[in-house]
PDB file of C-alpha atoms in Angstrom:
ATOM      1  CA  MET A 111       0.000   0.000   0.000  1.00  0.00           C
ATOM      2  CA  LYS A 112       1.406   3.366  -1.030  1.00  0.00           C
ATOM      3  CA  GLU A 113       1.874   5.986   1.670  1.00  0.00           C
ATOM      4  CA  ARG A 114      -0.136   9.176   1.146  1.00  0.00           C
ATOM      5  CA  PRO A 115       1.876  12.402   0.906  1.00  0.00           C
ATOM      6  CA  ALA A 116       2.354  14.122   4.235  1.00  0.00           C
ATOM      7  CA  ARG A 117       0.316  17.192   5.059  1.00  0.00           C
ATOM      8  CA  SER A 118       2.226  18.082   8.238  1.00  0.00           C
ATOM      9  CA  LEU A 119       5.750  17.576   9.592  1.00  0.00           C
ATOM     10  CA  VAL A 120       6.314  17.684  13.372  1.00  0.00           C
ATOM     11  CA  LEU A 121       9.761  17.957  14.950  1.00  0.00           C
ATOM     12  CA  ASP A 122      10.550  16.493  18.355  1.00  0.00           C
ATOM     13  CA  SER A 123      13.274  17.977  20.553  1.00  0.00           C
ATOM     14  CA  GLU A 124      16.156  16.030  18.999  1.00  0.00           C
ATOM     15  CA  ALA A 125      15.029  16.958  15.489  1.00  0.00           C
ATOM     16  CA  LEU A 126      14.930  20.603  16.571  1.00  0.00           C
ATOM     17  CA  CYS A 127      18.380  20.268  18.187  1.00  0.00           C
ATOM     18  CA  LEU A 128      19.777  18.930  14.935  1.00  0.00           C
ATOM     19  CA  LEU A 129      18.280  21.857  13.051  1.00  0.00           C
ATOM     20  CA  LEU A 130      19.731  24.319  15.556  1.00  0.00           C
ATOM     21  CA  ARG A 131      23.159  22.666  15.191  1.00  0.00           C
ATOM     22  CA  ASP A 132      22.991  23.210  11.422  1.00  0.00           C
ATOM     23  CA  ASP A 133      22.738  19.510  10.658  1.00  0.00           C
ATOM     24  CA  ARG A 134      22.646  19.453   6.852  1.00  0.00           C
ATOM     25  CA  ARG A 135      20.372  16.449   6.596  1.00  0.00           C
ATOM     26  CA  MET A 136      17.804  17.944   8.972  1.00  0.00           C
ATOM     27  CA  ALA A 137      17.969  21.336   7.298  1.00  0.00           C
ATOM     28  CA  ALA A 138      17.401  19.656   3.914  1.00  0.00           C
ATOM     29  CA  ARG A 139      14.387  17.711   5.241  1.00  0.00           C
ATOM     30  CA  VAL A 140      12.836  20.848   6.682  1.00  0.00           C
ATOM     31  CA  GLU A 141      13.487  22.877   3.540  1.00  0.00           C
ATOM     32  CA  ALA A 142      12.115  20.129   1.266  1.00  0.00           C
ATOM     33  CA  SER A 143       8.922  20.063   3.325  1.00  0.00           C
ATOM     34  CA  ARG A 144       8.589  23.831   3.208  1.00  0.00           C
ATOM     35  CA  GLN A 145       9.170  23.864  -0.561  1.00  0.00           C
ATOM     36  CA  ALA A 146       6.459  21.206  -0.960  1.00  0.00           C
ATOM     37  CA  GLY A 147       4.041  23.383   1.004  1.00  0.00           C
ATOM     38  CA  ILE A 148       4.047  21.076   4.023  1.00  0.00           C
ATOM     39  CA  PRO A 149       4.024  23.061   7.266  1.00  0.00           C
ATOM     40  CA  VAL A 150       6.892  22.231   9.614  1.00  0.00           C
ATOM     41  CA  LEU A 151       5.550  22.360  13.142  1.00  0.00           C
ATOM     42  CA  VAL A 152       7.197  22.524  16.515  1.00  0.00           C
ATOM     43  CA  SER A 153       5.490  22.723  19.885  1.00  0.00           C
ATOM     44  CA  ALA A 154       6.368  25.666  22.107  1.00  0.00           C
ATOM     45  CA  LEU A 155       7.324  23.030  24.695  1.00  0.00           C
ATOM     46  CA  THR A 156       9.733  21.395  22.264  1.00  0.00           C
ATOM     47  CA  ILE A 157      11.675  24.637  22.091  1.00  0.00           C
ATOM     48  CA  VAL A 158      12.105  24.663  25.863  1.00  0.00           C
ATOM     49  CA  GLU A 159      13.062  20.978  25.901  1.00  0.00           C
ATOM     50  CA  GLY A 160      15.310  21.120  22.847  1.00  0.00           C
ATOM     51  CA  VAL A 161      17.436  24.181  23.488  1.00  0.00           C
ATOM     52  CA  ARG A 162      20.700  23.128  25.076  1.00  0.00           C
ATOM     53  CA  GLY A 163      23.295  25.024  27.022  1.00  0.00           C
ATOM     54  CA  LYS A 164      23.992  28.586  26.135  1.00  0.00           C
ATOM     55  CA  THR A 165      21.992  28.832  22.913  1.00  0.00           C
ATOM     56  CA  ASP A 166      22.011  32.418  21.722  1.00  0.00           C
ATOM     57  CA  LEU A 167      18.400  33.659  21.504  1.00  0.00           C
ATOM     58  CA  ALA A 168      19.084  35.630  18.332  1.00  0.00           C
ATOM     59  CA  ARG A 169      20.542  32.458  16.812  1.00  0.00           C
ATOM     60  CA  LEU A 170      17.437  30.562  17.925  1.00  0.00           C
ATOM     61  CA  ARG A 171      14.992  33.022  16.365  1.00  0.00           C
ATOM     62  CA  TRP A 172      16.153  32.474  12.765  1.00  0.00           C
ATOM     63  CA  PRO A 173      15.307  28.747  12.441  1.00  0.00           C
ATOM     64  CA  LEU A 174      12.137  29.245  14.487  1.00  0.00           C
ATOM     65  CA  SER A 175      11.024  31.943  12.051  1.00  0.00           C
ATOM     66  CA  ARG A 176      10.961  29.253   9.361  1.00  0.00           C
ATOM     67  CA  LEU A 177       8.811  26.874  11.440  1.00  0.00           C
ATOM     68  CA  ARG A 178       5.250  27.082  12.693  1.00  0.00           C
ATOM     69  CA  VAL A 179       5.478  27.224  16.477  1.00  0.00           C
ATOM     70  CA  GLU A 180       2.309  25.795  17.999  1.00  0.00           C
ATOM     71  CA  PRO A 181       1.050  26.702  21.463  1.00  0.00           C
ATOM     72  CA  VAL A 182      -0.145  24.053  23.864  1.00  0.00           C
ATOM     73  CA  SER A 183      -3.918  24.170  24.194  1.00  0.00           C
ATOM     74  CA  GLN A 184      -6.179  22.898  26.913  1.00  0.00           C
ATOM     75  CA  GLU A 185      -7.379  20.232  24.490  1.00  0.00           C
ATOM     76  CA  ASP A 186      -3.765  19.154  23.896  1.00  0.00           C
ATOM     77  CA  SER A 187      -3.316  18.847  27.665  1.00  0.00           C
ATOM     78  CA  LEU A 188      -6.402  16.663  27.997  1.00  0.00           C
ATOM     79  CA  THR A 189      -5.298  14.474  25.089  1.00  0.00           C
ATOM     80  CA  ALA A 190      -1.817  14.209  26.618  1.00  0.00           C
ATOM     81  CA  VAL A 191      -3.355  12.896  29.830  1.00  0.00           C
ATOM     82  CA  THR A 192      -5.028  10.016  28.002  1.00  0.00           C
ATOM     83  CA  LEU A 193      -2.295   9.040  25.523  1.00  0.00           C
ATOM     84  CA  PRO A 194       0.162   7.504  28.024  1.00  0.00           C
ATOM     85  CA  ARG A 195      -2.630   5.765  29.900  1.00  0.00           C
ATOM     86  CA  ASP A 196      -4.020   4.321  26.663  1.00  0.00           C
ATOM     87  CA  ALA A 197      -0.500   3.219  25.705  1.00  0.00           C
ATOM     88  CA  GLY A 198      -0.416   0.689  28.504  1.00  0.00           C
ATOM     89  CA  GLY A 199      -0.034   2.743  31.610  1.00  0.00           C
ATOM     90  CA  LEU A 200       2.961   4.916  30.771  1.00  0.00           C
ATOM     91  CA  HIS A 201       3.254   7.700  33.300  1.00  0.00           C
ATOM     92  CA  GLY A 202       5.432  10.322  34.835  1.00  0.00           C
ATOM     93  CA  HIS A 203       7.427  13.262  33.615  1.00  0.00           C
ATOM     94  CA  GLU A 204       9.355  11.018  31.206  1.00  0.00           C
ATOM     95  CA  TYR A 205       6.347  10.996  28.855  1.00  0.00           C
ATOM     96  CA  ALA A 206       4.771  14.368  29.647  1.00  0.00           C
ATOM     97  CA  ILE A 207       6.329  16.497  26.903  1.00  0.00           C
ATOM     98  CA  ASP A 208       6.241  13.690  24.333  1.00  0.00           C
ATOM     99  CA  ALA A 209       2.537  13.208  25.092  1.00  0.00           C
ATOM    100  CA  LEU A 210       1.865  16.930  24.603  1.00  0.00           C
ATOM    101  CA  VAL A 211       3.770  16.979  21.312  1.00  0.00           C
ATOM    102  CA  ALA A 212       1.928  13.800  20.276  1.00  0.00           C
ATOM    103  CA  ALA A 213      -1.359  15.599  20.981  1.00  0.00           C
ATOM    104  CA  LEU A 214      -0.203  18.334  18.589  1.00  0.00           C
ATOM    105  CA  ALA A 215       0.667  15.729  15.942  1.00  0.00           C
ATOM    106  CA  LEU A 216      -2.755  14.151  16.302  1.00  0.00           C
ATOM    107  CA  ARG A 217      -4.659  17.428  15.866  1.00  0.00           C
ATOM    108  CA  VAL A 218      -2.979  18.768  12.732  1.00  0.00           C
ATOM    109  CA  PRO A 219      -3.889  17.684   9.176  1.00  0.00           C
ATOM    110  CA  ALA A 220      -2.948  14.058   8.512  1.00  0.00           C
ATOM    111  CA  PRO A 221      -0.975  12.287   7.338  1.00  0.00           C
ATOM    112  CA  VAL A 222       1.618  13.591   9.767  1.00  0.00           C
ATOM    113  CA  ILE A 223       5.306  12.747   9.742  1.00  0.00           C
ATOM    114  CA  VAL A 224       7.059  13.008  13.104  1.00  0.00           C
ATOM    115  CA  LEU A 225      10.841  13.319  13.092  1.00  0.00           C
ATOM    116  CA  THR A 226      12.093  11.858  16.355  1.00  0.00           C
ATOM    117  CA  SER A 227      15.060  10.226  18.032  1.00  0.00           C
ATOM    118  CA  ASP A 228      12.699   8.026  20.043  1.00  0.00           C
ATOM    119  CA  PRO A 229      10.444   6.073  17.673  1.00  0.00           C
ATOM    120  CA  ASP A 230       9.548   3.536  20.392  1.00  0.00           C
ATOM    121  CA  ASP A 231       7.867   6.137  22.606  1.00  0.00           C
ATOM    122  CA  TRP A 232       6.056   7.629  19.633  1.00  0.00           C
ATOM    123  CA  SER A 233       4.844   4.195  18.558  1.00  0.00           C
ATOM    124  CA  LYS A 234       3.490   3.637  22.057  1.00  0.00           C
ATOM    125  CA  LEU A 235       1.792   7.026  22.216  1.00  0.00           C
ATOM    126  CA  CYS A 236       0.393   7.281  18.681  1.00  0.00           C
ATOM    127  CA  GLY A 237       0.382   3.791  17.234  1.00  0.00           C
ATOM    128  CA  ASN A 238      -0.118   3.996  13.496  1.00  0.00           C
ATOM    129  CA  ARG A 239      -1.853   7.406  13.573  1.00  0.00           C
ATOM    130  CA  VAL A 240       1.373   9.176  12.604  1.00  0.00           C
ATOM    131  CA  ILE A 241       4.286   8.307  10.334  1.00  0.00           C
ATOM    132  CA  ILE A 242       7.405   8.032  12.461  1.00  0.00           C
ATOM    133  CA  ARG A 243      10.806   8.801  10.973  1.00  0.00           C
ATOM    134  CA  GLU A 244      13.925   8.425  13.066  1.00  0.00           C
ATOM    135  CA  VAL A 245      16.538  11.182  13.057  1.00  0.00           C
TER     136      VAL A 245
END
């Protein structure tokens, strides 16, 4: 069965870190999506989680200006409460941000590609409702 073209691309914290470190492969993936008219989304929480060390805020603003930064809504929070529980009883802060970003991925136009360094957690949280690509 042929995979439908993506309508949304969501970056997790490691994908964002790679972009901020000028990883050529990540930058090419993001730019190819943008050129194809596919919005590249990042949760506001992902920015907080993904920025490491002494990242210069001016340096951070440029790549973020090329992404669609999504706020966390009350509905996202409620979805994030149920996702870990529905995934077999996952709990705790370890899954909190991933669950909130997963809620974002589940509310934007599908099919959604998620670029992540942790495909196992995303498989648990979203099952086959998103297309998971490892970075």
